[in-house]
Short mmCIF file of C-alpha atoms and ligand atoms in Angstrom, two decimals:
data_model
loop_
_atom_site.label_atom_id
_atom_site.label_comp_id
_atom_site.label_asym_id
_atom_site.label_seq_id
_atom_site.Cartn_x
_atom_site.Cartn_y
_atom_site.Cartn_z
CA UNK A 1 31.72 214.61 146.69
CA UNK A 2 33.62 212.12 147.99
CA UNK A 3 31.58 208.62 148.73
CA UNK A 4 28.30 208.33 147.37
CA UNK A 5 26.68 205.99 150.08
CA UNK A 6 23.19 207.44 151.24
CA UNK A 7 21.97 211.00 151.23
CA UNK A 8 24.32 212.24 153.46
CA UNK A 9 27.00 212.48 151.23
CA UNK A 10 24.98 214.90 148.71
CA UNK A 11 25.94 218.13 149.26
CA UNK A 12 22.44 219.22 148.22
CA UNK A 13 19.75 217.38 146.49
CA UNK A 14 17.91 220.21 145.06
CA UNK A 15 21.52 220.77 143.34
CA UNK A 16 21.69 217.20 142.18
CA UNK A 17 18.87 217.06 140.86
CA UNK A 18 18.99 220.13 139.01
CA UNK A 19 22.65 218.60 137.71
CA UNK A 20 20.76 215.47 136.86
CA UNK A 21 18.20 217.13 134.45
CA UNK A 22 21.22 219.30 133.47
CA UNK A 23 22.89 216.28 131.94
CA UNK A 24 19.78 214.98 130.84
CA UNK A 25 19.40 218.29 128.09
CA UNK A 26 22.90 218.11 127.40
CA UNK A 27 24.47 214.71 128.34
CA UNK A 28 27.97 214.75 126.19
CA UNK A 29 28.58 218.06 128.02
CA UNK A 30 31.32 217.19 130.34
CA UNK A 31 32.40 214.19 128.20
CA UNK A 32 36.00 214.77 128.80
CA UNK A 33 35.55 214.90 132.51
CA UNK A 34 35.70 211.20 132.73
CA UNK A 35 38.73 210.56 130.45
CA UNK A 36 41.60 207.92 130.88
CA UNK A 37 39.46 207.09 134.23
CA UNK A 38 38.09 204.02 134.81
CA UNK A 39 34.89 202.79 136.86
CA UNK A 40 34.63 199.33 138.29
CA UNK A 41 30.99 198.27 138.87
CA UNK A 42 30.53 194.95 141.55
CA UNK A 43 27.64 193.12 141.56
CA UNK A 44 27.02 191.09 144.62
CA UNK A 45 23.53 190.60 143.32
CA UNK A 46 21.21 190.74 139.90
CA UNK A 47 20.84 194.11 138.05
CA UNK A 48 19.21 195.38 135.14
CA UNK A 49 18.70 199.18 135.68
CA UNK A 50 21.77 199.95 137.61
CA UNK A 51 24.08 198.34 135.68
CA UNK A 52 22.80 199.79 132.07
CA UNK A 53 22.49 203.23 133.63
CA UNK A 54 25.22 203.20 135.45
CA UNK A 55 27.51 201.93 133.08
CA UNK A 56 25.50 204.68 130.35
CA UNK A 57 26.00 207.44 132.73
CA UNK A 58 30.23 206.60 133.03
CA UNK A 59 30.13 206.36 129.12
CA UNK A 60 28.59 209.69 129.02
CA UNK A 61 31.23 211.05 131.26
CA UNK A 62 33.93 209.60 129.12
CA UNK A 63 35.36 206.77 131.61
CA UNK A 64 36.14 203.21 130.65
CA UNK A 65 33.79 200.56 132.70
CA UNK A 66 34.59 197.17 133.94
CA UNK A 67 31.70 195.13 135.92
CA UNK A 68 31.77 192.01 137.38
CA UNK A 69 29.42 189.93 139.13
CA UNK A 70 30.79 188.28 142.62
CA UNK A 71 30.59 184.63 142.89
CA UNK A 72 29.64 183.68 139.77
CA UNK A 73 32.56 185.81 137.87
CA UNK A 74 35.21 186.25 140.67
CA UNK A 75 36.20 184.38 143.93
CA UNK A 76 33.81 184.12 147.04
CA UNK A 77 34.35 186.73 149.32
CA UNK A 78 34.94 186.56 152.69
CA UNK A 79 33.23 190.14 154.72
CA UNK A 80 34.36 188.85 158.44
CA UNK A 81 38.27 189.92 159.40
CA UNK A 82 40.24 187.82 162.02
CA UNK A 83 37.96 184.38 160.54
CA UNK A 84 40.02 181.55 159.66
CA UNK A 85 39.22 180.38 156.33
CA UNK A 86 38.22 177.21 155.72
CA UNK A 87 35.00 177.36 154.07
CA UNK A 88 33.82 178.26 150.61
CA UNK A 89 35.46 182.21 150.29
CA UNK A 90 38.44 181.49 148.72
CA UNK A 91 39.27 185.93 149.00
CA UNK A 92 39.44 188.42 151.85
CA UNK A 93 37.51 191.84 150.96
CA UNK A 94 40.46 193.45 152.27
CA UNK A 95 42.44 191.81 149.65
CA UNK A 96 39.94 191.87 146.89
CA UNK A 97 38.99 195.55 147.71
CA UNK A 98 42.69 197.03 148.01
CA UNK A 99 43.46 195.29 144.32
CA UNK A 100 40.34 196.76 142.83
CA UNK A 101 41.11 199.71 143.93
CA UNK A 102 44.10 199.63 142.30
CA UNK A 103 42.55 199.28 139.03
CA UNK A 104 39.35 201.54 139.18
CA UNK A 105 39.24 205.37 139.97
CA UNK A 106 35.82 204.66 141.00
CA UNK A 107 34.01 201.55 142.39
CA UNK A 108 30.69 200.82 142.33
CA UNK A 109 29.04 198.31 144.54
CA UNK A 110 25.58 196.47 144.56
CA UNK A 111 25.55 193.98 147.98
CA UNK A 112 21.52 193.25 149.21
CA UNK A 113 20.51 192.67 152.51
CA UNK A 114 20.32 189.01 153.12
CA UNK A 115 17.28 189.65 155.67
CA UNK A 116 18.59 186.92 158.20
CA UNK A 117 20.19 189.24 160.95
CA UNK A 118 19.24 192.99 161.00
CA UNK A 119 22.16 194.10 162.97
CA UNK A 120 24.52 192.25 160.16
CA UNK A 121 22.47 193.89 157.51
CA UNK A 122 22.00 197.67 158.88
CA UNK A 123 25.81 197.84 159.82
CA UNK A 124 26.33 197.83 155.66
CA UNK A 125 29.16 195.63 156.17
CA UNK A 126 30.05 194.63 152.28
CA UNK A 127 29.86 198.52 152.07
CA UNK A 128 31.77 199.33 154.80
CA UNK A 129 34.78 197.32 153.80
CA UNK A 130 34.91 198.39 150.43
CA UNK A 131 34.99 201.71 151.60
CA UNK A 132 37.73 201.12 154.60
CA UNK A 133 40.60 198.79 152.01
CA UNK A 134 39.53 200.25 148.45
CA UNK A 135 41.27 203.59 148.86
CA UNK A 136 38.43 205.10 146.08
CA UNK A 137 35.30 206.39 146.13
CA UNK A 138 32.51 203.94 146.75
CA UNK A 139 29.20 204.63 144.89
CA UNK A 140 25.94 202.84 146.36
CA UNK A 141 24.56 200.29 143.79
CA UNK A 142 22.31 198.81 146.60
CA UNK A 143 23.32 198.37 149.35
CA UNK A 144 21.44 196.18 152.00
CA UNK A 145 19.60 199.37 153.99
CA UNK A 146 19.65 201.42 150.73
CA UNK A 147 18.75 202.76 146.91
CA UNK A 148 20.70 205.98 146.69
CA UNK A 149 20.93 206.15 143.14
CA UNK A 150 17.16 205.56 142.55
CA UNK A 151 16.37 207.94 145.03
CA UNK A 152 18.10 210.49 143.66
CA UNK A 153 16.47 209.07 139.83
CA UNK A 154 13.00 209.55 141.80
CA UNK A 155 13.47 212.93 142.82
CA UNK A 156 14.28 213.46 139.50
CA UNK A 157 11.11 212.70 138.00
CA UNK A 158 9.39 213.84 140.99
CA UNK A 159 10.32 217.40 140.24
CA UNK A 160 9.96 217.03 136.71
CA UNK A 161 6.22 216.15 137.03
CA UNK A 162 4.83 217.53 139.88
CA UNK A 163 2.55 220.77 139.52
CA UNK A 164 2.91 221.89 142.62
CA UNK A 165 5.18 223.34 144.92
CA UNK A 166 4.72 220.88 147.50
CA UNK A 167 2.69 217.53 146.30
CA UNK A 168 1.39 215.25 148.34
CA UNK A 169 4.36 211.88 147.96
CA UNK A 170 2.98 208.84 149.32
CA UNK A 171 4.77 205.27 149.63
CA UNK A 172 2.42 202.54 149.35
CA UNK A 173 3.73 198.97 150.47
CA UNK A 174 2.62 196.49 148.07
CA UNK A 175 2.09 192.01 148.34
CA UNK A 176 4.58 189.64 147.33
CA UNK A 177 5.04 186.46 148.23
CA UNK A 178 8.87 186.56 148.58
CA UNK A 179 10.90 188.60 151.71
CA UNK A 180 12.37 192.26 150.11
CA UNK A 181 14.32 194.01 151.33
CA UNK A 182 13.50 197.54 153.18
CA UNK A 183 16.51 199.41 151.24
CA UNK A 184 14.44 201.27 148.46
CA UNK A 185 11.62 201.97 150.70
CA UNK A 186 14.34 203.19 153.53
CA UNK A 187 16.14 205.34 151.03
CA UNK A 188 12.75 206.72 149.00
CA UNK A 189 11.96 208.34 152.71
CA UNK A 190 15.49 209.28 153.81
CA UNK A 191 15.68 211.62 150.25
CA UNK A 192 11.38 212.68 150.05
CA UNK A 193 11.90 213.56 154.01
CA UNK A 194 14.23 216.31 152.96
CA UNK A 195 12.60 217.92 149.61
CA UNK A 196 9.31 219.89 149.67
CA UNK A 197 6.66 217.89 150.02
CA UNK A 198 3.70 216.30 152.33
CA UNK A 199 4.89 212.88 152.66
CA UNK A 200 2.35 210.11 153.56
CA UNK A 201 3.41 206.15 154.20
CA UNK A 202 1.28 203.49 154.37
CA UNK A 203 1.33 199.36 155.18
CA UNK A 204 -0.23 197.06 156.51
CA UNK A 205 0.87 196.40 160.62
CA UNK A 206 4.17 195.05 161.13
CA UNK A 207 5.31 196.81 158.03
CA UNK A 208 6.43 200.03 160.42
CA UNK A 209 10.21 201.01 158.70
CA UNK A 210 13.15 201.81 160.84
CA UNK A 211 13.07 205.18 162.41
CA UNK A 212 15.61 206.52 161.21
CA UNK A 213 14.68 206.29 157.73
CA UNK A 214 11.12 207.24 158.24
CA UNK A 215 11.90 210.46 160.35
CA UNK A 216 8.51 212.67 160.66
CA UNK A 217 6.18 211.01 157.82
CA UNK A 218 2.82 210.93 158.40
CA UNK A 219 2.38 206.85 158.82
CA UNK A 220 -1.07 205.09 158.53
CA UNK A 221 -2.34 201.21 157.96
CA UNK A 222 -5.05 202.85 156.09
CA UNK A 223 -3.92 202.85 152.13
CA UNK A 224 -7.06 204.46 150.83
CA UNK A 225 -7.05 206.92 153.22
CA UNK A 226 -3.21 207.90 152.67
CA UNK A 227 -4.11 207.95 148.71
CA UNK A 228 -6.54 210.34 148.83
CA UNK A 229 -5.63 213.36 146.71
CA UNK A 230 -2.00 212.10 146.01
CA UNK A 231 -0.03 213.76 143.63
CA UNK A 232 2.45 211.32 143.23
CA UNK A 233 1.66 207.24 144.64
CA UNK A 234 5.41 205.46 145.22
CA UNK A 235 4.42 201.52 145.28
CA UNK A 236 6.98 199.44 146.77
CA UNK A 237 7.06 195.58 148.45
CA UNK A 238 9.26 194.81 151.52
CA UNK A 239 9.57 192.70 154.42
CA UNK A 240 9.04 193.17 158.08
CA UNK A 241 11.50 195.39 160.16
CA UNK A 242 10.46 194.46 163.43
CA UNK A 243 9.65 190.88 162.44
CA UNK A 244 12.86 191.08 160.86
CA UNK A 245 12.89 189.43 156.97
CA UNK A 246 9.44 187.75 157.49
CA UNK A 247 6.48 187.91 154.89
CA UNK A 248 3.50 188.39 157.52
CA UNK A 249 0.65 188.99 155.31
CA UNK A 250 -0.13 188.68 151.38
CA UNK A 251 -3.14 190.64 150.88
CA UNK A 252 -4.54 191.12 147.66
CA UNK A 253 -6.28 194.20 148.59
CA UNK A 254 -2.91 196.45 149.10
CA UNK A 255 -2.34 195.86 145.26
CA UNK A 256 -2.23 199.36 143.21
CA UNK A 257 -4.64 199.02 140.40
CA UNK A 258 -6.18 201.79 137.84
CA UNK A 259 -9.47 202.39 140.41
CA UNK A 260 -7.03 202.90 143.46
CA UNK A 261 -5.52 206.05 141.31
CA UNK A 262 -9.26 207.78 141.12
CA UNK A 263 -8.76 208.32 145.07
CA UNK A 264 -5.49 210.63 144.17
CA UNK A 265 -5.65 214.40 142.82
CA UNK A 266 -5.09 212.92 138.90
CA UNK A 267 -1.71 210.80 140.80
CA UNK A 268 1.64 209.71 138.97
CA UNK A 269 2.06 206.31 139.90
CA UNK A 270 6.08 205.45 140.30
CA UNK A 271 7.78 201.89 140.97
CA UNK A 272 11.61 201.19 141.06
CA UNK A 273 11.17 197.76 138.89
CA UNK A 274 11.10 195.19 138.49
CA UNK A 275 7.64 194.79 138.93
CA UNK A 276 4.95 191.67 139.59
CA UNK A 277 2.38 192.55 137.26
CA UNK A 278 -1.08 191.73 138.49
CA UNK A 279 0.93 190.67 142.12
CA UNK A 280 1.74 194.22 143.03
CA UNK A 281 0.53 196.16 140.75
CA UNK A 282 -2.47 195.55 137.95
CA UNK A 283 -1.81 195.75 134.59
CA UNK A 284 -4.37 198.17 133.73
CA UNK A 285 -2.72 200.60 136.42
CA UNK A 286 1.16 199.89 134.98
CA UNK A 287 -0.25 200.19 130.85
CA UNK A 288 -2.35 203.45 132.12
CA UNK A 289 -1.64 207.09 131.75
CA UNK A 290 -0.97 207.32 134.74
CA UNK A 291 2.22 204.80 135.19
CA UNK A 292 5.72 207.24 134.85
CA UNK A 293 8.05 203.99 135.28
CA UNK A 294 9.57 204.21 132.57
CA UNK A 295 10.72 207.50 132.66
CA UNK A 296 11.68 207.17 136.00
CA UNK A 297 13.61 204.15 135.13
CA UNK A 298 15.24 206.05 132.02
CA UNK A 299 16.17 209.10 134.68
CA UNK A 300 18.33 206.71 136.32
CA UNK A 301 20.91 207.78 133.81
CA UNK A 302 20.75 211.28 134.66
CA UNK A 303 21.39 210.10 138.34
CA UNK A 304 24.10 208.52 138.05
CA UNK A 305 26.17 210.69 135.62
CA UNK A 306 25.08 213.88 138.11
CA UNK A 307 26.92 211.35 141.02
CA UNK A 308 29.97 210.54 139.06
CA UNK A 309 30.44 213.85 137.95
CA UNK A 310 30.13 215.32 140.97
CA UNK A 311 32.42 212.73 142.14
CA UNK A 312 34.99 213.28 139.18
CA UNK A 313 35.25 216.71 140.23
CA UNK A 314 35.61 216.55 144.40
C1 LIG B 1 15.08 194.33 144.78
C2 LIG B 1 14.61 195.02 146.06
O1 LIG B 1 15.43 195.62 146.78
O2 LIG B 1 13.41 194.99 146.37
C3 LIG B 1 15.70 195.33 143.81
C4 LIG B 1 14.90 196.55 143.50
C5 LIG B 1 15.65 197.55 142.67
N1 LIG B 1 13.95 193.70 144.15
C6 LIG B 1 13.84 192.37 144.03
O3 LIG B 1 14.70 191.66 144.50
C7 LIG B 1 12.62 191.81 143.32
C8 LIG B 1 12.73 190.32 143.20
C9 LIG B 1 11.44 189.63 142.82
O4 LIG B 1 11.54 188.40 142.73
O5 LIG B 1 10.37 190.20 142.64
#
């Protein structure tokens, strides 16, 4: 593996995954893979899970991490070539990118979508330059169209937990008050699309995802219908594609509570986090049975060091 930007750099899921719960049973195993090389994780944007797992996962491998957080830590920096500038972004990605590069055998990057301008967002741009002036891989920490890494974390657990040989996934859309961005949503659908399963989304109208990250799932405005006899319910918040950024409806009733998960065939319910308790999902439904988030959440380890290691060695 070269990049690790979307699904389309795995060379196989089914053989990540089964790498990921590899390094889960034994994860000092290739702890010399990773030595005297160093990963550089950039955050353009807050992190709890990535970051920790990420940085866990690298450890395991035997690389030195260094992290910084854009803005705040470095110099603004400017995305846009040809610009003269005169504004706030004292740095030039192509600048900032080539010199990282010089110090890190990998780089990570986390850069959101800022929901303003779909075409800006969907053409990945802080991604894209990174990948064009670093000169080393690029691994996805978020990016603004996707979640690679928690994808990848999800399937995980997914095949971990699921008693059949094809369960029925669906992706619920949850309320919040605040604009999200489609990314994990996007990315849950580009990966579930490809493994065995019957895959189900639902929303309320205006809520439809891009095409070509929804593909051939089933799609219906009806959540209690697309629950029924679930094996696995994927709750997830995000804004309006069409409508593009915009919150265009609230409603309570789309929240995932304990009662929603008797319509499902004895359901998993799965969240990326962070969570809105009692805003997106109930707390009887998150301190229930029922809830695998925090496994999920602690597979993102075994994600990320099946990524890097796969990287390490292409
Ligand atoms: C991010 C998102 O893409 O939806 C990161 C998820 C891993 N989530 C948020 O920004 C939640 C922020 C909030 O205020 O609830």
């Amino acid at each position: 593996m070269k990049h690790f930007l979307s699904v389309y750099d795995a060379p196989s899921i089914s053989e990540l995954v089964q790498e990921g719960i590899r390094q889960k049973q034994n994860p000092f195993a290739d702890a010399h893979l990773g030595k005297n090389k160093t990963i550089g994780l950039i955050f353009f944007n807050s992190s709890l899970r990535t970051r920790l797992s990420t940085q866990k996962a690298a450890q395991n491998l035997g690389m030195n991490v260094m992290t910084m957080n854009v803005g705040t830590d470095s110099w603004g920096l400017e995305m846009q070539d040809g610009v003269i500038m005169d504004a706030t972004k004292a740095e030039h990605v192509k600048e900032a990118a080539a010199v990282v590069g010089q110090y890190c055998d990998i780089i990570g990057i986390r850069a959101f979508a800022e929901l303003q301008d779909r075409d800006k967002d969907y053409a990945e741009q802080v991604l894209q330059q990174f990948k064009k002036y670093a000169g080393v891989p690029i691994v996805n920490l978020e990016s603004a169209t996707r979640h690679p890494l928690q994808s990848l974390a999800d399937c995980i657990t997914i095949e971990e937990l699921k008693t059949t040989i094809r369960p029925k996934i669906v992706l619920t859309w949850l309320p919040h008050f605040k604009p999200l961005p489609q990314a994990v949503a996007n990315s849950f659908c580009e990966w579930v699309n490809r493994i065995e399963a019957d895959f189900v989304i639902t929303h309320p109208e205006g809520y439809t995802l891009a095409p070509e990250f929804a593909g051939n799932a089933q799609v219906t405005n009806n959540q209690e219908e697309a629950l029924k006899n679930a094996d696995f319910v994927y709750g997830k918040n995000w804004s309006s594609y069409a409508e593009y950024g915009q919150v265009l409806t609230q409603q309570s009733t789309w929240m995932m509570t304990k009662q929603k998960m008797d319509l499902t065939n004895n359901g998993k319910f799965m969240h990326c986090l962070p969570v809105r308790r009692n805003l997106k999902v109930s707390d009887d439904l998150l301190d229930s049975e029922a809830s695998v988030v925090i496994q999920q959440a602690g597979n993102r380890v075994w994600a990320a060091q099946a990524v890097l290691k796969g990287i390490l060695e292409g």
